[in-house]
Amino acid sequence: MEVAQGKRGFSQFTRGTMICSAPQTPPMVGFAKTAKIAALNPPTESQEVIQRRRMDYYRYMSEAPRPAVAVIEDIDYPDCIGAYWGEINTKVHKGFGISGALTNGVFRDLGDLAKDFPVVGGSIGPSHGFVHVREIATEVNIFGLRITPNELIHADQHGAVVIPSSVINTLQDAIQKLLKAEGMILEPASKKDFNFDAFKDAWEKFEKSRT
């Protein structure tokens, strides 16, 4: 992002260590479809309201523009107990065409989650608790990263970032520029005769490429 923006200081990323259900799968990239859940305590609203909101949530996810990522804030954080993401929800959301899930909450059913549907979350646990949807299509906070509906995000085993709309058209060129610059270090470093002098020469070229 900093290459695309032409400056240091990019800050739209998660803080801390997250857990990825499938570290070897490609990153998920898509527009954020957001919601908030809770599970520690029973809902105080009527069963009819909870059920209606649940169906509104699934309708919202099913109608989302693609590519899309489900981004779910558990408002019980850091005391999350309700594993919203498991075999059923991953397979339902994958069936809707969602690319994966990002949450500060809990997931479960390792080994039975939908194939090629990564979940990047805060913890793994066995309980559902009293999990229920609280809000739909709202700003969420995932490990310090604030995400609004329809922002473009990238998430994998390292965490997540928001891709600013201002860099979308130039991001591919920025990635190629970064790979070329890093190759100036990585290529000589992989050679058997690599030493400090070779590193110094490579680093000088690397620095010039960044100015």
Short mmCIF file of C-alpha atoms in Angstrom, two decimals:
data_model
loop_
_atom_site.label_atom_id
_atom_site.label_comp_id
_atom_site.label_asym_id
_atom_site.label_seq_id
_atom_site.Cartn_x
_atom_site.Cartn_y
_atom_site.Cartn_z
CA MET A 1 0.00 0.00 0.00
CA GLU A 2 2.80 2.38 0.86
CA VAL A 3 4.35 1.89 -2.58
CA ALA A 4 1.01 2.67 -4.20
CA GLN A 5 0.49 5.71 -1.98
CA GLY A 6 4.09 6.86 -2.40
CA LYS A 7 4.64 7.37 1.33
CA ARG A 8 5.06 5.58 4.65
CA GLY A 9 2.42 5.55 7.36
CA PHE A 10 -0.35 3.30 6.00
CA SER A 11 -2.42 2.32 9.03
CA GLN A 12 -5.53 0.49 7.81
CA PHE A 13 -4.55 -2.96 9.05
CA THR A 14 -5.39 -5.34 11.90
CA ARG A 15 -3.27 -5.34 15.05
CA GLY A 16 -2.19 -8.43 16.94
CA THR A 17 -2.13 -12.06 15.89
CA MET A 18 -5.10 -13.61 14.15
CA ILE A 19 -5.78 -17.27 13.34
CA CYS A 20 -6.41 -18.54 9.81
CA SER A 21 -8.36 -21.74 9.25
CA ALA A 22 -6.48 -22.49 6.02
CA PRO A 23 -3.08 -20.74 5.87
CA GLN A 24 -2.18 -22.39 2.56
CA THR A 25 -5.19 -21.07 0.66
CA PRO A 26 -4.91 -17.90 -1.44
CA PRO A 27 -5.81 -14.64 0.30
CA MET A 28 -9.42 -13.54 0.26
CA VAL A 29 -10.08 -10.27 -1.51
CA GLY A 30 -13.49 -8.70 -1.75
CA PHE A 31 -15.91 -6.00 -0.72
CA ALA A 32 -16.83 -6.08 2.97
CA LYS A 33 -20.30 -7.27 3.91
CA THR A 34 -20.49 -6.42 7.58
CA ALA A 35 -22.46 -7.38 10.67
CA LYS A 36 -22.18 -7.51 14.46
CA ILE A 37 -22.97 -10.54 16.63
CA ALA A 38 -23.02 -11.37 20.35
CA ALA A 39 -23.13 -14.66 22.26
CA LEU A 40 -22.22 -14.23 25.93
CA ASN A 41 -25.75 -13.45 27.07
CA PRO A 42 -29.21 -14.38 25.82
CA PRO A 43 -30.76 -11.75 23.54
CA THR A 44 -33.15 -9.33 25.22
CA GLU A 45 -35.23 -8.80 22.09
CA SER A 46 -38.14 -11.03 21.15
CA GLN A 47 -37.58 -14.30 19.32
CA GLU A 48 -39.49 -12.89 16.37
CA VAL A 49 -37.12 -9.91 16.09
CA ILE A 50 -34.05 -12.16 16.35
CA GLN A 51 -35.35 -14.57 13.71
CA ARG A 52 -36.31 -11.78 11.33
CA ARG A 53 -32.90 -10.13 11.67
CA ARG A 54 -31.21 -13.49 11.09
CA MET A 55 -33.03 -13.91 7.79
CA ASP A 56 -32.30 -10.28 6.87
CA TYR A 57 -28.63 -11.05 7.50
CA TYR A 58 -28.59 -14.07 5.21
CA ARG A 59 -30.50 -12.16 2.52
CA TYR A 60 -27.93 -9.35 2.77
CA MET A 61 -25.08 -11.81 2.35
CA SER A 62 -26.75 -13.60 -0.56
CA GLU A 63 -27.34 -10.36 -2.48
CA ALA A 64 -23.90 -8.83 -1.95
CA PRO A 65 -21.93 -7.71 -5.03
CA ARG A 66 -19.04 -10.04 -5.79
CA PRO A 67 -16.29 -10.55 -4.87
CA ALA A 68 -17.30 -10.21 -1.24
CA VAL A 69 -15.96 -11.09 2.21
CA ALA A 70 -18.14 -11.52 5.31
CA VAL A 71 -16.73 -9.25 8.03
CA ILE A 72 -18.29 -9.98 11.41
CA GLU A 73 -17.52 -8.17 14.66
CA ASP A 74 -18.27 -10.07 17.86
CA ILE A 75 -19.15 -7.30 20.32
CA ASP A 76 -18.23 -9.59 23.24
CA TYR A 77 -14.56 -9.19 22.31
CA PRO A 78 -12.18 -9.94 24.00
CA ASP A 79 -14.43 -12.43 25.84
CA CYS A 80 -15.92 -14.07 22.75
CA ILE A 81 -17.38 -17.56 23.22
CA GLY A 82 -19.84 -18.04 20.35
CA ALA A 83 -18.35 -19.88 17.38
CA TYR A 84 -20.48 -18.31 14.67
CA TRP A 85 -18.27 -19.76 11.97
CA GLY A 86 -18.34 -23.54 11.56
CA GLU A 87 -19.23 -26.14 8.98
CA ILE A 88 -22.77 -24.88 8.36
CA ASN A 89 -22.13 -21.15 8.12
CA THR A 90 -19.01 -21.50 5.98
CA LYS A 91 -20.83 -23.76 3.52
CA VAL A 92 -23.90 -21.51 3.43
CA HIS A 93 -21.83 -18.38 2.80
CA LYS A 94 -19.67 -20.13 0.21
CA GLY A 95 -22.88 -21.22 -1.50
CA PHE A 96 -23.91 -17.57 -1.62
CA GLY A 97 -20.63 -16.77 -3.41
CA ILE A 98 -18.82 -15.16 -0.48
CA SER A 99 -15.02 -15.58 -0.66
CA GLY A 100 -14.29 -16.01 3.06
CA ALA A 101 -14.86 -14.61 6.54
CA LEU A 102 -13.01 -12.13 8.72
CA THR A 103 -13.93 -11.88 12.40
CA ASN A 104 -12.56 -10.96 15.79
CA GLY A 105 -14.63 -13.83 17.19
CA VAL A 106 -14.58 -17.60 17.37
CA PHE A 107 -14.68 -20.36 14.77
CA ARG A 108 -14.83 -24.15 15.03
CA ASP A 109 -15.26 -27.41 13.06
CA LEU A 110 -11.68 -27.47 11.81
CA GLY A 111 -11.45 -30.12 9.11
CA ASP A 112 -15.11 -29.71 8.20
CA LEU A 113 -15.18 -26.08 7.10
CA ALA A 114 -16.10 -25.30 3.50
CA LYS A 115 -13.21 -25.97 1.15
CA ASP A 116 -11.50 -22.85 -0.21
CA PHE A 117 -13.44 -20.68 2.23
CA PRO A 118 -10.86 -19.33 4.69
CA VAL A 119 -11.85 -17.95 8.06
CA VAL A 120 -9.49 -15.44 9.66
CA GLY A 121 -10.57 -15.04 13.26
CA GLY A 122 -9.67 -14.25 16.82
CA SER A 123 -9.87 -17.70 18.40
CA ILE A 124 -11.00 -21.32 18.10
CA GLY A 125 -13.58 -22.75 20.48
CA PRO A 126 -16.37 -25.34 20.85
CA SER A 127 -19.35 -23.27 22.01
CA HIS A 128 -22.20 -21.51 20.24
CA GLY A 129 -23.19 -19.62 23.37
CA PHE A 130 -26.26 -17.48 22.71
CA VAL A 131 -24.93 -16.30 19.36
CA HIS A 132 -27.24 -13.96 17.48
CA VAL A 133 -26.98 -11.12 14.97
CA ARG A 134 -27.15 -7.63 16.45
CA GLU A 135 -26.55 -5.31 13.49
CA ILE A 136 -26.26 -5.60 9.70
CA ALA A 137 -24.38 -3.42 7.20
CA THR A 138 -22.67 -1.30 9.84
CA GLU A 139 -19.13 -0.15 10.62
CA VAL A 140 -17.19 -2.86 12.45
CA ASN A 141 -13.91 -3.08 14.34
CA ILE A 142 -11.75 -6.14 13.75
CA PHE A 143 -8.55 -6.17 15.82
CA GLY A 144 -8.26 -2.40 15.67
CA LEU A 145 -9.16 -2.13 11.98
CA ARG A 146 -12.34 -0.18 11.32
CA ILE A 147 -14.16 -1.42 8.23
CA THR A 148 -17.25 0.09 6.66
CA PRO A 149 -19.61 -1.79 4.33
CA ASN A 150 -18.34 -2.25 0.77
CA GLU A 151 -14.73 -1.30 1.49
CA LEU A 152 -12.30 -3.51 -0.42
CA ILE A 153 -10.29 -5.74 1.90
CA HIS A 154 -7.47 -8.29 1.67
CA ALA A 155 -7.12 -10.93 4.39
CA ASP A 156 -4.97 -14.00 4.99
CA GLN A 157 -2.97 -15.65 7.79
CA HIS A 158 -1.17 -12.37 8.44
CA GLY A 159 -4.36 -10.43 9.18
CA ALA A 160 -6.31 -7.96 7.08
CA VAL A 161 -5.96 -4.59 5.38
CA VAL A 162 -8.37 -2.19 3.77
CA ILE A 163 -7.40 -1.33 0.19
CA PRO A 164 -8.13 2.40 -0.23
CA SER A 165 -10.21 3.23 -3.29
CA SER A 166 -7.58 5.80 -4.28
CA VAL A 167 -4.98 3.09 -5.03
CA ILE A 168 -7.11 0.41 -6.67
CA ASN A 169 -6.24 1.49 -10.23
CA THR A 170 -2.49 1.74 -9.51
CA LEU A 171 -2.10 -1.19 -7.13
CA GLN A 172 -1.05 -3.76 -9.73
CA ASP A 173 1.79 -1.54 -10.96
CA ALA A 174 2.84 -0.88 -7.36
CA ILE A 175 2.99 -4.62 -6.64
CA GLN A 176 5.19 -5.22 -9.68
CA LYS A 177 7.45 -2.35 -8.62
CA LEU A 178 7.78 -3.80 -5.12
CA LEU A 179 8.54 -7.31 -6.40
CA LYS A 180 11.21 -5.93 -8.72
CA ALA A 181 12.80 -3.94 -5.89
CA GLU A 182 12.78 -6.89 -3.49
CA GLY A 183 14.33 -9.07 -6.19
CA MET A 184 17.40 -6.84 -6.06
CA ILE A 185 18.05 -8.24 -2.58
CA LEU A 186 16.56 -11.72 -2.82
CA GLU A 187 18.33 -12.78 -6.01
CA PRO A 188 21.92 -12.12 -4.85
CA ALA A 189 21.09 -13.38 -1.33
CA SER A 190 20.25 -16.80 -2.79
CA LYS A 191 23.67 -17.20 -4.45
CA LYS A 192 26.41 -19.29 -2.85
CA ASP A 193 29.01 -16.51 -3.10
CA PHE A 194 26.79 -13.98 -1.31
CA ASN A 195 28.70 -11.88 1.21
CA PHE A 196 28.63 -8.45 2.81
CA ASP A 197 30.08 -6.69 -0.24
CA ALA A 198 27.43 -8.27 -2.46
CA PHE A 199 24.77 -7.25 0.05
CA LYS A 200 26.06 -3.68 0.22
CA ASP A 201 26.01 -3.37 -3.57
CA ALA A 202 22.52 -4.88 -3.77
CA TRP A 203 21.21 -2.65 -1.00
CA GLU A 204 22.49 0.50 -2.69
CA LYS A 205 20.61 -0.49 -5.85
CA PHE A 206 17.56 -1.30 -3.75
CA GLU A 207 17.61 2.11 -2.06
CA LYS A 208 17.93 3.92 -5.39
CA SER A 209 14.95 2.04 -6.76
CA ARG A 210 12.79 3.35 -3.90
CA THR A 211 13.63 7.03 -4.41
#
